[in-house]
CSV table of C-alpha atoms in Angstrom, one decimal:
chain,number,residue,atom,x,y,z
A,1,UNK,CA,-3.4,-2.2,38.7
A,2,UNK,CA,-0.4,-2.5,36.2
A,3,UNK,CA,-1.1,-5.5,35.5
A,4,UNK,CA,-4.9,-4.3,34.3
A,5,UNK,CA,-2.8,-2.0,32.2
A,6,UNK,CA,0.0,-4.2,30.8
A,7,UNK,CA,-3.1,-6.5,29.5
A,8,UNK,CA,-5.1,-3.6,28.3
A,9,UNK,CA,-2.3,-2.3,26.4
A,10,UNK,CA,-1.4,-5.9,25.0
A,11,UNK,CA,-5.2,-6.7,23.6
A,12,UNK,CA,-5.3,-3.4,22.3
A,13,UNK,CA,-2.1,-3.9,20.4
A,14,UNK,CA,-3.5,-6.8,18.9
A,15,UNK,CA,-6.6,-5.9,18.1
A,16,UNK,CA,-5.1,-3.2,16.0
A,17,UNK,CA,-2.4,-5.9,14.5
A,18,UNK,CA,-5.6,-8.0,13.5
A,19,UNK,CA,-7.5,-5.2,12.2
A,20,UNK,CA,-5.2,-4.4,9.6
A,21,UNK,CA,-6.1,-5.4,6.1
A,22,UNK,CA,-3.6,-7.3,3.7
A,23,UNK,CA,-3.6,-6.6,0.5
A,24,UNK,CA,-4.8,-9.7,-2.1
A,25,UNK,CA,-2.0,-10.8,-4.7
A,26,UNK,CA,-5.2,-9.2,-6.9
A,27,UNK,CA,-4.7,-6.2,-5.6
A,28,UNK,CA,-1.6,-5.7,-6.1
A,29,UNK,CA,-1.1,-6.7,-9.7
A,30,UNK,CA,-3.9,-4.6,-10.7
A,31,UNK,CA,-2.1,-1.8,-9.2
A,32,UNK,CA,1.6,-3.1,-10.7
A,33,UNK,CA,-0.6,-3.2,-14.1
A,34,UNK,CA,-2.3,0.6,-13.9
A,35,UNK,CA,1.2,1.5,-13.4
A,36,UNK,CA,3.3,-0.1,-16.5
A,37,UNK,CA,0.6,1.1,-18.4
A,38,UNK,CA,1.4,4.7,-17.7
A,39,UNK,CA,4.8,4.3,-18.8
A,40,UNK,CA,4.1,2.5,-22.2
A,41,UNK,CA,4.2,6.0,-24.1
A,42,UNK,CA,7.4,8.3,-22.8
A,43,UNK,CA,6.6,10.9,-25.3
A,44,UNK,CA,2.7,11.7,-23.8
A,45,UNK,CA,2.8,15.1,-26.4
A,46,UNK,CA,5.6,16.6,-24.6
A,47,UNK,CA,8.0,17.3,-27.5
A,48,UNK,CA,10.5,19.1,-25.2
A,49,UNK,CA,14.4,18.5,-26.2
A,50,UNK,CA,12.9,16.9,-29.6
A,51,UNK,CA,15.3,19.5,-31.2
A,52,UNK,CA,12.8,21.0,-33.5
């Protein structure tokens, strides 16, 4: 019987290892992009501390 378990337990543990999805070099960049491009513009409006 715990040897039932002990195989259970290890093909569910790779089935869940398998089952998650890597992300694509795509992906990524994309993501690494959407970000930078955020960042291009510190002032966004905001003229707090412009000392005016």
């Amino acid at each position: 019987m715990k040897k039932v378990i002990l195989i259970a337990a290890v093909l569910l543990t790779s089935v869940g290892l398998y089952s998650c999805e890597q992300d694509s070099a795509d992906e990524t960049q994309a993501l690494y992009e959407n970000l930078q491009a955020g960042d291009d513009d510190p002032t966004d409006g905001d003229d707090r501390g412009s000392g005016n």
